[in-house]
Amino acid sequence: HEIFVAKAKRLSCLLNAGETTDMQLHFFNFTMDSIMKILFGVTSDQLGGEDNTYAKNYDIAHRCFFEFGASNLGVYEAVRFLPWPFGGSGGLAVQAMQWFSPVYQEFRKSLRALDTESFRLIEACRADPKLAERADLLALFVQSEDEQTLTTKGLRDTVLNFIIAGRDTTACLLSWMFYILATHPDLQRRITEEVDQTQPGGAEPTFDSLKPEKVPLLHALLYETLRLYPPVPFDGKECYAADVLPDGTHVPVGTKMIFLPYAMGRDPDVWPDPEVVRLERWIPFSAPAQHEFPVFQAGPRYCLGAEMAVFEAKVAAAIILQDWTFTLAPGEAEKIHYAPTLTMSVCNSKEQDSHNLWLIPEPRRNLSDSWHVTDPPSSVRS
């Protein structure tokens, strides 16, 4: 809680009245700075322009992965039919294609950088004489090594998974939330009034003050954003053990399926007028069935960080909206599109080659009254 509040205040203080700003970039920096503190106890200031090894190399790896895969999809399908050792996903044909691809080599270079930084942070944590006083997630894992065997590689996989899950998804959610606010002025007015009533005088948001029944409009906006613009718009599963569904359908080993939360959230049979932003769908709030609204996955695979992500997004929105209202920069409305990557960020290009959300902030109160921002100590639990 303290970390999200501090980082959101930092973001709000960086905005300038009437100055066009890329809010999506701010949100990606906000979530990265937050997750670095929560995961590693490390103070990061990407919001202030500081470089971050994880963010830089993850973005490169993400871009190269999709660029290489999309441009070579036909080749992958063709080589499947070649005999071993030439065919197959690990065959010589694929290895040669990867070796001679500059994009794939850039991808591998970024992965090596992510490994190096992960191993550095893990070893620094293990060697920290104040390890017992730390409460960041990596420290908690290392502290448990006396009770369970945790390899350095296993810890690396764990922290990278948390970064992937905790940075991009919430940043995408916030970006689309503020796109909706900027393009629906009456809705923005109603939500800022709600924020003023529930967080009076610029009070810091709390778990209690951000409960769905306390901020029904803000909470509804978040879920309406998830419906229209799910951070992960498509996903897939593979059956690793033969199973039988409740209706008697046999599912053999190796069965693959893809589901599309983006399409599911726009099904007119489930959501009347699906393209319309309608907060009343979620008031009073009742959590949707996981398998019918799988933006956080479902069942045993349900997202462990779902509640944290929802709270983080509401904290950031409430703090920013205490100070600012937003309009979309002139000429941007007709450009808005979505990124064709694992996470669905905002594009401001129909060619999907530009990833900015240009908004114009206008102040709602005397900015000299804004908070003095300091980072909470690493011992503070999020």
Short mmCIF file of C-alpha atoms in Angstrom, two decimals:
data_model
loop_
_atom_site.label_atom_id
_atom_site.label_comp_id
_atom_site.label_asym_id
_atom_site.label_seq_id
_atom_site.Cartn_x
_atom_site.Cartn_y
_atom_site.Cartn_z
CA HIS A 1 0.00 0.00 0.00
CA GLU A 2 2.66 2.53 1.04
CA ILE A 3 4.71 1.76 -2.06
CA PHE A 4 1.80 2.24 -4.48
CA VAL A 5 0.82 5.49 -2.79
CA ALA A 6 4.36 6.88 -2.88
CA LYS A 7 4.91 5.99 -6.54
CA ALA A 8 1.50 7.34 -7.60
CA LYS A 9 2.21 10.63 -5.84
CA ARG A 10 5.54 10.76 -7.63
CA LEU A 11 3.79 10.33 -10.98
CA SER A 12 1.18 12.99 -10.21
CA CYS A 13 3.86 15.50 -9.22
CA LEU A 14 5.62 15.06 -12.58
CA LEU A 15 2.62 16.24 -14.63
CA ASN A 16 2.47 19.82 -15.90
CA ALA A 17 -0.72 21.77 -16.51
CA GLY A 18 -1.66 21.93 -20.18
CA GLU A 19 1.46 20.05 -21.31
CA THR A 20 0.82 17.05 -23.57
CA THR A 21 2.28 13.97 -21.91
CA ASP A 22 2.55 10.26 -22.69
CA MET A 23 0.53 8.79 -19.84
CA GLN A 24 1.17 5.24 -21.00
CA LEU A 25 4.91 5.75 -20.54
CA HIS A 26 4.23 7.16 -17.07
CA PHE A 27 2.12 4.13 -16.16
CA PHE A 28 4.75 1.65 -17.35
CA ASN A 29 7.36 3.53 -15.29
CA PHE A 30 5.02 3.66 -12.30
CA THR A 31 4.39 -0.09 -12.29
CA MET A 32 8.09 -0.87 -12.84
CA ASP A 33 9.20 1.38 -10.00
CA SER A 34 6.55 -0.18 -7.74
CA ILE A 35 7.41 -3.77 -8.62
CA MET A 36 11.16 -3.20 -8.13
CA LYS A 37 10.49 -2.02 -4.58
CA ILE A 38 8.04 -4.82 -3.79
CA LEU A 39 10.08 -7.61 -5.39
CA PHE A 40 13.63 -6.58 -4.58
CA GLY A 41 13.49 -3.74 -2.06
CA VAL A 42 15.29 -1.66 -4.69
CA THR A 43 14.50 2.02 -5.18
CA SER A 44 13.95 2.63 -8.88
CA ASP A 45 13.07 5.98 -10.44
CA GLN A 46 12.09 5.29 -13.99
CA LEU A 47 9.42 7.92 -13.50
CA GLY A 48 12.23 10.44 -13.09
CA GLY A 49 14.10 9.20 -16.18
CA GLU A 50 16.40 6.65 -14.56
CA ASP A 51 17.37 3.63 -16.69
CA ASN A 52 16.22 0.21 -15.54
CA THR A 53 17.96 -2.90 -16.83
CA TYR A 54 14.91 -5.10 -16.39
CA ALA A 55 12.50 -2.74 -18.13
CA LYS A 56 14.82 -2.01 -21.04
CA ASN A 57 15.73 -5.61 -21.80
CA TYR A 58 12.28 -7.03 -21.16
CA ASP A 59 10.81 -4.56 -23.68
CA ILE A 60 13.44 -5.56 -26.26
CA ALA A 61 12.89 -9.28 -25.64
CA HIS A 62 9.09 -8.86 -25.84
CA ARG A 63 9.28 -6.96 -29.12
CA CYS A 64 11.80 -9.34 -30.74
CA PHE A 65 9.91 -12.44 -29.64
CA PHE A 66 6.74 -11.35 -31.42
CA GLU A 67 8.54 -9.87 -34.41
CA PHE A 68 10.53 -13.07 -34.98
CA GLY A 69 7.57 -15.34 -34.39
CA ALA A 70 5.18 -13.42 -36.64
CA SER A 71 7.66 -13.13 -39.52
CA ASN A 72 8.58 -16.84 -39.41
CA LEU A 73 5.25 -18.47 -38.59
CA GLY A 74 4.97 -20.04 -42.06
CA VAL A 75 8.49 -21.43 -41.85
CA TYR A 76 7.80 -22.99 -38.45
CA GLU A 77 4.72 -24.70 -39.84
CA ALA A 78 6.64 -26.00 -42.88
CA VAL A 79 9.63 -27.46 -40.99
CA ARG A 80 7.31 -29.45 -38.73
CA PHE A 81 6.95 -31.92 -41.57
CA LEU A 82 10.69 -32.41 -42.12
CA PRO A 83 12.26 -35.58 -40.69
CA TRP A 84 14.46 -35.37 -37.58
CA PRO A 85 17.08 -33.96 -37.12
CA PHE A 86 16.04 -31.28 -39.62
CA GLY A 87 12.40 -30.85 -38.58
CA GLY A 88 10.62 -30.03 -35.33
CA SER A 89 10.81 -27.00 -33.04
CA GLY A 90 14.37 -27.90 -31.99
CA GLY A 91 15.56 -29.24 -35.31
CA LEU A 92 18.47 -28.04 -37.41
CA ALA A 93 16.25 -25.98 -39.73
CA VAL A 94 14.86 -23.91 -36.86
CA GLN A 95 18.29 -23.57 -35.25
CA ALA A 96 19.73 -22.26 -38.53
CA MET A 97 16.85 -19.81 -38.91
CA GLN A 98 17.44 -18.50 -35.39
CA TRP A 99 21.20 -18.29 -35.84
CA PHE A 100 20.98 -16.15 -38.98
CA SER A 101 18.21 -13.86 -37.68
CA PRO A 102 19.41 -10.50 -36.24
CA VAL A 103 16.07 -10.15 -34.46
CA TYR A 104 16.44 -13.51 -32.73
CA GLN A 105 20.03 -12.72 -31.74
CA GLU A 106 18.85 -9.43 -30.23
CA PHE A 107 16.23 -11.44 -28.33
CA ARG A 108 18.87 -13.79 -26.94
CA LYS A 109 21.11 -10.88 -25.95
CA SER A 110 18.29 -9.33 -23.94
CA LEU A 111 17.59 -12.65 -22.23
CA ARG A 112 21.23 -12.87 -21.18
CA ALA A 113 21.05 -9.35 -19.74
CA LEU A 114 17.91 -10.28 -17.78
CA ASP A 115 19.68 -13.37 -16.44
CA THR A 116 22.74 -11.37 -15.41
CA GLU A 117 20.71 -8.75 -13.55
CA SER A 118 18.53 -11.39 -11.87
CA PHE A 119 21.55 -13.35 -10.63
CA ARG A 120 23.20 -10.15 -9.38
CA LEU A 121 20.16 -9.17 -7.31
CA ILE A 122 19.74 -12.71 -5.94
CA GLU A 123 23.36 -12.96 -4.80
CA ALA A 124 23.26 -9.44 -3.32
CA CYS A 125 20.15 -10.42 -1.37
CA ARG A 126 21.73 -13.60 -0.03
CA ALA A 127 24.79 -11.62 1.07
CA ASP A 128 22.81 -8.77 2.69
CA PRO A 129 23.67 -8.67 6.43
CA LYS A 130 20.23 -7.13 7.04
CA LEU A 131 18.38 -9.85 5.16
CA ALA A 132 16.28 -10.79 8.20
CA GLU A 133 14.90 -7.23 8.35
CA ARG A 134 13.80 -7.14 4.72
CA ALA A 135 10.23 -7.78 3.59
CA ASP A 136 10.55 -7.60 -0.20
CA LEU A 137 9.45 -10.71 -2.05
CA LEU A 138 12.94 -11.86 -3.07
CA ALA A 139 14.12 -11.56 0.54
CA LEU A 140 11.16 -13.62 1.74
CA PHE A 141 12.06 -16.38 -0.72
CA VAL A 142 15.73 -16.29 0.31
CA GLN A 143 14.79 -16.33 4.00
CA SER A 144 12.84 -19.54 3.38
CA GLU A 145 15.85 -21.33 1.88
CA ASP A 146 16.50 -23.01 5.24
CA GLU A 147 13.10 -24.70 4.95
CA GLN A 148 13.11 -25.56 1.25
CA THR A 149 15.65 -25.97 -1.53
CA LEU A 150 15.63 -22.97 -3.87
CA THR A 151 18.14 -22.87 -6.69
CA THR A 152 19.43 -19.62 -8.10
CA LYS A 153 17.85 -20.51 -11.42
CA GLY A 154 14.53 -21.23 -9.72
CA LEU A 155 14.63 -17.87 -7.95
CA ARG A 156 15.45 -16.18 -11.25
CA ASP A 157 12.44 -17.79 -12.92
CA THR A 158 10.23 -16.74 -10.04
CA VAL A 159 11.22 -13.08 -9.99
CA LEU A 160 11.09 -12.77 -13.79
CA ASN A 161 7.58 -14.19 -13.77
CA PHE A 162 6.50 -11.66 -11.17
CA ILE A 163 8.00 -8.79 -13.18
CA ILE A 164 6.30 -9.94 -16.37
CA ALA A 165 2.98 -10.33 -14.56
CA GLY A 166 3.23 -7.25 -12.37
CA ARG A 167 4.48 -4.57 -14.72
CA ASP A 168 2.90 -4.65 -18.17
CA THR A 169 -0.58 -5.88 -17.31
CA THR A 170 -1.38 -3.17 -14.75
CA ALA A 171 0.26 -0.49 -16.89
CA CYS A 172 -1.95 -1.50 -19.83
CA LEU A 173 -5.02 -1.47 -17.60
CA LEU A 174 -4.26 2.05 -16.35
CA SER A 175 -3.52 3.31 -19.86
CA TRP A 176 -6.88 2.16 -21.22
CA MET A 177 -8.68 3.42 -18.09
CA PHE A 178 -7.34 6.90 -18.64
CA TYR A 179 -8.08 6.70 -22.37
CA ILE A 180 -11.72 6.03 -21.45
CA LEU A 181 -11.70 8.90 -18.94
CA ALA A 182 -10.21 11.32 -21.45
CA THR A 183 -12.77 10.42 -24.11
CA HIS A 184 -15.82 10.39 -21.79
CA PRO A 185 -15.85 13.78 -20.00
CA ASP A 186 -19.15 13.24 -18.16
CA LEU A 187 -17.94 9.90 -16.83
CA GLN A 188 -14.67 11.56 -15.78
CA ARG A 189 -16.61 14.26 -13.93
CA ARG A 190 -18.68 11.68 -12.03
CA ILE A 191 -15.62 9.68 -11.02
CA THR A 192 -13.63 12.71 -9.86
CA GLU A 193 -16.62 13.74 -7.74
CA GLU A 194 -16.66 10.26 -6.21
CA VAL A 195 -12.92 10.46 -5.52
CA ASP A 196 -13.38 13.85 -3.83
CA GLN A 197 -16.15 12.45 -1.62
CA THR A 198 -14.32 9.28 -0.59
CA GLN A 199 -10.78 10.70 -0.32
CA PRO A 200 -11.64 14.18 1.07
CA GLY A 201 -9.04 16.93 1.04
CA GLY A 202 -6.60 14.85 -0.96
CA ALA A 203 -6.50 12.08 1.67
CA GLU A 204 -4.38 9.05 0.89
CA PRO A 205 -6.45 6.15 -0.48
CA THR A 206 -6.64 3.08 1.74
CA PHE A 207 -7.85 -0.50 1.36
CA ASP A 208 -11.08 0.49 3.06
CA SER A 209 -11.71 3.72 1.14
CA LEU A 210 -11.24 1.90 -2.20
CA LYS A 211 -13.63 -0.99 -1.55
CA PRO A 212 -16.15 -1.50 -4.39
CA GLU A 213 -19.02 -0.29 -2.23
CA LYS A 214 -17.10 2.90 -1.36
CA VAL A 215 -16.00 3.76 -4.92
CA PRO A 216 -18.56 1.97 -7.11
CA LEU A 217 -17.90 4.18 -10.15
CA LEU A 218 -14.11 3.87 -10.05
CA HIS A 219 -14.34 0.12 -9.47
CA ALA A 220 -16.86 -0.21 -12.30
CA LEU A 221 -14.57 1.77 -14.62
CA LEU A 222 -11.74 -0.65 -13.86
CA TYR A 223 -13.86 -3.70 -14.69
CA GLU A 224 -15.40 -2.09 -17.76
CA THR A 225 -11.84 -1.41 -18.93
CA LEU A 226 -10.90 -5.05 -18.32
CA ARG A 227 -13.94 -6.11 -20.35
CA LEU A 228 -13.19 -3.88 -23.34
CA TYR A 229 -9.38 -3.87 -23.22
CA PRO A 230 -8.12 -6.96 -21.34
CA PRO A 231 -4.35 -6.61 -20.75
CA VAL A 232 -3.83 -10.14 -22.11
CA PRO A 233 -6.31 -10.29 -25.03
CA PHE A 234 -5.68 -13.93 -25.99
CA ASP A 235 -4.25 -16.91 -24.20
CA GLY A 236 -3.76 -20.62 -24.68
CA LYS A 237 -3.69 -23.87 -22.75
CA GLU A 238 -2.34 -27.36 -23.46
CA CYS A 239 -3.52 -30.60 -21.92
CA TYR A 240 -0.66 -32.44 -20.21
CA ALA A 241 -2.75 -35.34 -18.88
CA ALA A 242 -5.78 -36.99 -20.46
CA ASP A 243 -9.00 -35.78 -18.92
CA VAL A 244 -12.79 -35.98 -19.25
CA LEU A 245 -14.92 -32.83 -19.07
CA PRO A 246 -18.14 -32.78 -16.99
CA ASP A 247 -20.22 -33.27 -20.17
CA GLY A 248 -18.32 -36.45 -21.02
CA THR A 249 -15.99 -34.96 -23.64
CA HIS A 250 -12.63 -36.73 -23.72
CA VAL A 251 -9.58 -34.46 -23.86
CA PRO A 252 -6.45 -36.33 -25.00
CA VAL A 253 -2.90 -35.42 -24.05
CA GLY A 254 -1.51 -32.63 -26.23
CA THR A 255 -4.86 -30.99 -26.95
CA LYS A 256 -4.36 -27.25 -27.40
CA MET A 257 -6.92 -24.49 -27.14
CA ILE A 258 -6.91 -20.72 -27.41
CA PHE A 259 -9.38 -18.40 -25.72
CA LEU A 260 -9.83 -14.69 -26.38
CA PRO A 261 -10.90 -12.50 -23.43
CA TYR A 262 -11.01 -9.58 -25.90
CA ALA A 263 -13.73 -11.27 -27.96
CA MET A 264 -15.52 -12.72 -24.93
CA GLY A 265 -15.86 -9.25 -23.41
CA ARG A 266 -17.50 -7.95 -26.60
CA ASP A 267 -20.00 -10.77 -27.12
CA PRO A 268 -23.40 -9.06 -27.60
CA ASP A 269 -25.20 -12.16 -26.31
CA VAL A 270 -23.52 -11.64 -22.96
CA TRP A 271 -22.93 -7.88 -22.94
CA PRO A 272 -25.71 -5.78 -24.53
CA ASP A 273 -24.28 -2.85 -26.54
CA PRO A 274 -20.79 -4.30 -26.00
CA GLU A 275 -18.91 -1.37 -27.58
CA VAL A 276 -20.52 1.14 -25.19
CA VAL A 277 -18.81 2.07 -21.91
CA ARG A 278 -21.52 1.41 -19.34
CA LEU A 279 -20.48 1.47 -15.68
CA GLU A 280 -23.90 0.30 -14.54
CA ARG A 281 -22.98 -3.22 -15.68
CA TRP A 282 -20.85 -3.49 -12.54
CA ILE A 283 -23.01 -1.64 -9.96
CA PRO A 284 -23.65 -3.07 -7.44
CA PHE A 285 -20.49 -5.08 -7.94
CA SER A 286 -20.65 -8.85 -8.12
CA ALA A 287 -17.45 -10.65 -9.11
CA PRO A 288 -17.92 -12.25 -12.54
CA ALA A 289 -17.55 -16.01 -12.99
CA GLN A 290 -13.87 -16.68 -13.68
CA HIS A 291 -14.39 -18.94 -16.69
CA GLU A 292 -16.83 -16.49 -18.28
CA PHE A 293 -14.60 -13.45 -17.65
CA PRO A 294 -11.07 -14.92 -17.70
CA VAL A 295 -9.04 -11.71 -17.69
CA PHE A 296 -7.27 -13.06 -14.58
CA GLN A 297 -7.38 -16.69 -15.79
CA ALA A 298 -9.60 -19.15 -13.90
CA GLY A 299 -9.59 -22.08 -11.51
CA PRO A 300 -6.20 -23.32 -10.23
CA ARG A 301 -4.48 -20.95 -12.69
CA TYR A 302 -6.24 -17.85 -11.38
CA CYS A 303 -3.82 -14.92 -11.12
CA LEU A 304 -2.15 -14.78 -7.70
CA GLY A 305 -1.70 -11.02 -8.01
CA ALA A 306 -5.22 -10.15 -9.19
CA GLU A 307 -6.29 -8.36 -6.02
CA MET A 308 -2.98 -6.51 -5.79
CA ALA A 309 -3.30 -5.34 -9.41
CA VAL A 310 -6.85 -4.09 -8.88
CA PHE A 311 -5.82 -2.23 -5.73
CA GLU A 312 -2.70 -0.77 -7.38
CA ALA A 313 -4.72 0.56 -10.33
CA LYS A 314 -7.34 2.13 -8.07
CA VAL A 315 -4.69 3.74 -5.85
CA ALA A 316 -2.96 5.28 -8.86
CA ALA A 317 -6.21 6.47 -10.43
CA ALA A 318 -7.55 7.97 -7.20
CA ILE A 319 -4.35 9.87 -6.43
CA ILE A 320 -3.95 11.22 -9.95
CA LEU A 321 -7.61 12.22 -10.25
CA GLN A 322 -7.41 14.15 -6.99
CA ASP A 323 -5.10 16.55 -8.83
CA TRP A 324 -5.89 16.29 -12.54
CA THR A 325 -8.45 15.84 -15.27
CA PHE A 326 -7.47 14.74 -18.78
CA THR A 327 -8.34 15.25 -22.43
CA LEU A 328 -7.01 13.41 -25.44
CA ALA A 329 -4.47 15.46 -27.40
CA PRO A 330 -5.81 16.91 -30.69
CA GLY A 331 -5.56 14.55 -33.64
CA GLU A 332 -5.04 11.45 -31.49
CA ALA A 333 -8.59 10.03 -31.41
CA GLU A 334 -8.49 8.62 -34.93
CA LYS A 335 -5.08 7.04 -34.36
CA ILE A 336 -5.87 4.91 -31.30
CA HIS A 337 -5.33 1.20 -31.83
CA TYR A 338 -3.94 -1.71 -29.81
CA ALA A 339 -0.55 -3.40 -29.74
CA PRO A 340 -0.33 -6.90 -31.31
CA THR A 341 1.79 -8.31 -28.50
CA LEU A 342 1.38 -10.51 -25.44
CA THR A 343 -0.03 -7.56 -23.49
CA MET A 344 -2.39 -5.12 -25.17
CA SER A 345 -0.95 -1.65 -24.71
CA VAL A 346 -2.28 1.45 -26.44
CA CYS A 347 -0.99 2.25 -29.93
CA ASN A 348 -1.47 5.66 -31.50
CA SER A 349 -0.91 4.34 -34.99
CA LYS A 350 -3.08 2.13 -37.18
CA GLU A 351 0.20 0.55 -38.36
CA GLN A 352 0.86 -0.35 -34.70
CA ASP A 353 4.36 1.14 -34.79
CA SER A 354 3.84 3.91 -32.20
CA HIS A 355 2.93 3.28 -28.58
CA ASN A 356 1.93 6.55 -26.93
CA LEU A 357 -1.13 7.78 -25.06
CA TRP A 358 -0.89 11.53 -25.49
CA LEU A 359 -3.12 13.22 -22.90
CA ILE A 360 -3.35 16.81 -21.70
CA PRO A 361 -3.63 17.17 -17.90
CA GLU A 362 -5.44 20.12 -16.33
CA PRO A 363 -5.13 20.86 -12.59
CA ARG A 364 -8.07 20.42 -10.23
CA ARG A 365 -6.50 21.99 -7.12
CA ASN A 366 -3.59 24.12 -5.98
CA LEU A 367 -0.60 21.98 -6.89
CA SER A 368 1.48 23.54 -4.15
CA ASP A 369 -0.73 21.53 -1.80
CA SER A 370 0.44 18.28 -3.38
CA TRP A 371 2.26 15.73 -1.29
CA HIS A 372 5.93 15.69 -0.46
CA VAL A 373 6.96 12.36 -1.94
CA THR A 374 9.37 9.96 -0.29
CA ASP A 375 9.86 6.24 -0.80
CA PRO A 376 8.84 3.95 2.07
CA PRO A 377 11.66 1.90 3.59
CA SER A 378 12.27 -1.54 2.11
CA SER A 379 11.05 -3.13 5.33
CA VAL A 380 7.53 -1.81 4.67
CA ARG A 381 5.26 -4.57 3.41
CA SER A 382 3.18 -3.73 0.37
#
